[in-house]
Tab-separated table of C-alpha atoms in Angstrom:
chain	number	residue	atom	x	y	z
A	1125	MET	CA	86.545	90.724	94.019
A	1126	ALA	CA	84.120	92.936	92.155
A	1127	ILE	CA	84.037	94.234	88.609
A	1128	LEU	CA	83.301	97.966	88.732
A	1129	PRO	CA	81.368	99.863	86.025
A	1130	ILE	CA	83.675	101.947	83.803
A	1131	LEU	CA	82.459	105.478	83.127
A	1132	GLU	CA	82.581	106.805	79.579
A	1133	ALA	CA	83.318	110.330	78.371
A	1134	PRO	CA	81.809	112.868	78.687
A	1135	HIS	CA	80.903	111.823	82.251
A	1136	PRO	CA	81.572	114.822	84.573
A	1137	ILE	CA	83.789	112.856	87.015
A	1138	LEU	CA	86.248	112.263	84.170
A	1139	SER	CA	86.735	116.045	83.869
A	1140	LYS	CA	87.499	116.634	87.559
A	1141	ILE	CA	90.947	116.824	89.091
A	1142	ALA	CA	91.224	113.845	91.441
A	1143	LYS	CA	91.989	114.451	95.107
A	1144	PRO	CA	95.077	112.939	96.727
A	1145	VAL	CA	94.422	110.000	99.022
A	1146	ARG	CA	94.772	111.153	102.653
A	1147	GLU	CA	97.101	109.369	105.086
A	1148	ASP	CA	94.141	108.127	107.150
A	1149	GLN	CA	92.662	106.389	104.077
A	1150	PHE	CA	95.522	103.918	103.582
A	1151	GLY	CA	94.819	100.377	104.762
A	1152	PRO	CA	92.727	97.266	104.035
A	1153	GLU	CA	89.690	99.129	102.645
A	1154	LEU	CA	91.854	101.004	100.110
A	1155	VAL	CA	93.723	97.798	99.227
A	1156	SER	CA	90.367	96.077	98.561
A	1157	PHE	CA	89.185	98.921	96.298
A	1158	ILE	CA	92.477	98.800	94.369
A	1159	ASP	CA	92.106	95.010	93.949
A	1160	ASN	CA	88.609	95.615	92.498
A	1161	MET	CA	90.178	98.108	90.073
A	1162	VAL	CA	92.709	95.446	89.025
A	1163	ASP	CA	89.916	92.914	88.377
A	1164	THR	CA	88.008	95.541	86.395
A	1165	MET	CA	91.074	96.439	84.288
A	1166	TYR	CA	91.774	92.795	83.405
A	1167	ASP	CA	88.083	92.112	82.708
A	1168	ALA	CA	87.780	95.095	80.316
A	1169	PRO	CA	90.505	94.105	79.072
A	1170	GLY	CA	92.928	96.978	79.494
A	1171	VAL	CA	96.500	97.809	80.463
A	1172	GLY	CA	95.608	100.601	82.879
A	1173	LEU	CA	92.723	102.074	84.837
A	1174	ALA	CA	92.381	105.195	86.984
A	1175	ALA	CA	89.960	105.608	89.889
A	1176	PRO	CA	87.965	108.429	88.188
A	1177	GLN	CA	87.113	105.934	85.436
A	1178	VAL	CA	85.223	103.863	88.012
A	1179	GLY	CA	83.565	106.849	89.675
A	1180	ARG	CA	86.025	107.635	92.471
A	1181	SER	CA	87.776	110.988	92.081
A	1182	GLU	CA	90.965	110.067	93.919
A	1183	GLN	CA	94.593	109.745	92.799
A	1184	ILE	CA	94.642	105.980	92.381
A	1185	LEU	CA	95.584	103.972	89.311
A	1186	VAL	CA	96.467	100.442	88.366
A	1187	ALA	CA	98.550	99.399	85.380
A	1188	ASP	CA	99.911	96.264	83.797
A	1189	PRO	CA	101.834	97.404	80.719
A	1190	GLY	CA	102.740	93.758	80.072
A	1191	ASN	CA	99.055	92.974	79.547
A	1192	ASP	CA	99.248	94.579	76.085
A	1193	GLU	CA	99.010	92.294	73.072
A	1194	GLY	CA	102.349	90.711	72.286
A	1195	LYS	CA	103.909	91.490	75.676
A	1196	ALA	CA	105.106	88.299	77.324
A	1197	GLN	CA	105.851	89.584	80.803
A	1198	ARG	CA	103.203	90.952	83.150
A	1199	LYS	CA	104.038	93.426	85.896
A	1200	LEU	CA	101.171	94.847	87.886
A	1201	TYR	CA	101.432	98.274	89.507
A	1202	LYS	CA	99.014	99.547	92.163
A	1203	ILE	CA	99.691	103.271	92.453
A	1204	VAL	CA	98.369	105.909	94.846
A	1205	ASN	CA	99.248	109.629	94.719
A	1206	PRO	CA	101.764	109.333	91.855
A	1207	VAL	CA	104.302	112.088	91.179
A	1208	ILE	CA	106.692	112.290	88.237
A	1209	LEU	CA	110.018	113.227	89.840
A	1210	GLU	CA	111.924	113.501	86.584
A	1211	HIS	CA	111.391	112.849	82.879
A	1212	SER	CA	113.420	112.613	79.712
A	1213	LYS	CA	113.527	115.441	77.210
A	1214	GLU	CA	112.988	112.852	74.514
A	1215	THR	CA	109.380	112.034	73.613
A	1216	ILE	CA	107.716	109.102	71.953
A	1217	SER	CA	104.494	108.984	69.918
A	1218	TYR	CA	101.994	106.178	70.287
A	1219	GLU	CA	98.453	105.516	69.107
A	1220	GLU	CA	96.519	105.347	72.379
A	1221	SER	CA	93.066	104.067	73.212
A	1222	CYS	CA	91.061	104.360	76.404
A	1223	LEU	CA	88.464	102.292	78.253
A	1224	SER	CA	86.473	105.495	78.919
A	1225	VAL	CA	86.508	106.505	75.246
A	1226	PRO	CA	85.669	103.247	73.431
A	1227	ALA	CA	86.533	102.901	69.730
A	1228	PHE	CA	88.614	106.103	69.743
A	1229	TYR	CA	92.302	106.164	68.887
A	1230	LEU	CA	94.674	109.086	69.055
A	1231	MET	CA	98.363	109.471	68.244
A	1232	THR	CA	99.756	111.009	71.435
A	1233	LYS	CA	103.192	112.306	72.326
A	1234	ARG	CA	104.545	111.384	75.774
A	1235	TYR	CA	107.849	111.499	77.605
A	1236	LYS	CA	109.894	108.466	76.620
A	1237	ARG	CA	111.134	107.938	80.182
A	1238	ILE	CA	109.734	108.951	83.584
A	1239	HIS	CA	110.889	108.551	87.175
A	1240	LEU	CA	107.753	107.955	89.234
A	1241	GLN	CA	107.153	108.059	92.982
A	1242	TRP	CA	103.960	106.679	94.535
A	1243	LYS	CA	102.482	104.908	97.527
A	1244	ASP	CA	100.798	101.533	97.625
A	1245	GLY	CA	97.457	100.853	99.323
A	1246	LEU	CA	99.120	100.452	102.715
A	1247	GLY	CA	101.034	103.745	102.434
A	1248	ASN	CA	104.497	102.393	101.563
A	1249	THR	CA	106.507	104.653	99.233
A	1250	HIS	CA	107.986	103.351	95.956
A	1251	THR	CA	110.045	104.883	93.143
A	1252	GLU	CA	110.911	103.435	89.761
A	1253	TRP	CA	111.996	104.476	86.285
A	1254	PHE	CA	109.678	103.557	83.404
A	1255	GLU	CA	110.357	103.880	79.710
A	1256	GLU	CA	108.580	103.531	76.407
A	1257	PHE	CA	105.250	101.633	76.616
A	1258	PRO	CA	105.079	101.426	80.444
A	1259	ALA	CA	105.860	105.166	80.651
A	1260	ILE	CA	103.115	105.879	78.099
A	1261	VAL	CA	100.543	103.826	80.031
A	1262	LEU	CA	101.346	105.544	83.330
A	1263	GLN	CA	101.246	109.037	81.801
A	1264	HIS	CA	97.896	108.203	80.184
A	1265	GLU	CA	96.427	107.059	83.512
A	1266	MET	CA	97.881	110.089	85.296
A	1267	ASP	CA	96.046	112.283	82.759
A	1268	HIS	CA	92.805	110.822	84.160
A	1269	LEU	CA	93.852	112.019	87.621
A	1270	LYS	CA	94.137	115.535	86.146
A	1271	GLY	CA	90.682	115.328	84.555
A	1272	ILE	CA	92.060	114.798	81.034
A	1273	THR	CA	90.815	112.151	78.588
A	1274	LEU	CA	92.014	111.341	75.081
A	1275	LEU	CA	89.127	113.454	73.796
A	1276	ASP	CA	90.637	116.473	75.556
A	1277	ARG	CA	93.943	115.845	73.756
A	1278	SER	CA	92.279	115.571	70.346
A	1279	SER	CA	91.185	118.313	67.968
A	1280	ARG	CA	87.833	119.977	68.522
A	1281	PHE	CA	86.629	118.396	65.283
A	1282	LYS	CA	87.565	114.810	66.294
A	1283	LYS	CA	86.067	115.304	69.754
A	1284	SER	CA	82.737	116.680	68.483
A	1285	ARG	CA	82.519	113.986	65.784
A	1286	TYR	CA	83.086	111.236	68.381
A	1287	LEU	CA	80.505	112.672	70.810
A	1288	SER	CA	77.999	113.168	68.001
A	1289	ARG	CA	78.351	109.518	66.888
A	1290	LYS	CA	77.993	108.397	70.507
A	1291	ARG	CA	74.741	110.391	70.918
A	1292	LYS	CA	73.351	108.883	67.708
A	1293	ARG	CA	74.112	105.338	68.900
A	1294	ARG	CA	72.208	105.967	72.145
A	1295	LYS	CA	69.037	106.974	70.290
């Protein structure tokens, strides 16, 4: 498999709303791309990765919430065209980071529990409830499919300070 380059904010693809994967796109080629995303996520290392982060503006994400430090059990999800069917009223706050916004951390509020429906790379439909950390990871990756990064969730001040430091490091 291949390790794909991860785009960093403020790359324009990260601001676009990703297109749903069409029915005629499901199959071996999509499965191969998703496997490359998995390899890229583990190599980074991360617990989730969305297709826009690797330059493909489509509703595809991979996640392994058990890959987080201190989590003993791994469970890999390969998700296409995800939809939250239902969510809890209760929220949970968590300090998130992102592979596309390196060295940036933001306390973010998410639904504590979500009921997600998605397809796999072959077009089979799945549904499952997720709560706490797995729910946070999936909501974070789904933000990428809506063109939202952690910078977009932060204050204008934090965002401009981060981008300014990034520009200075490039010089």
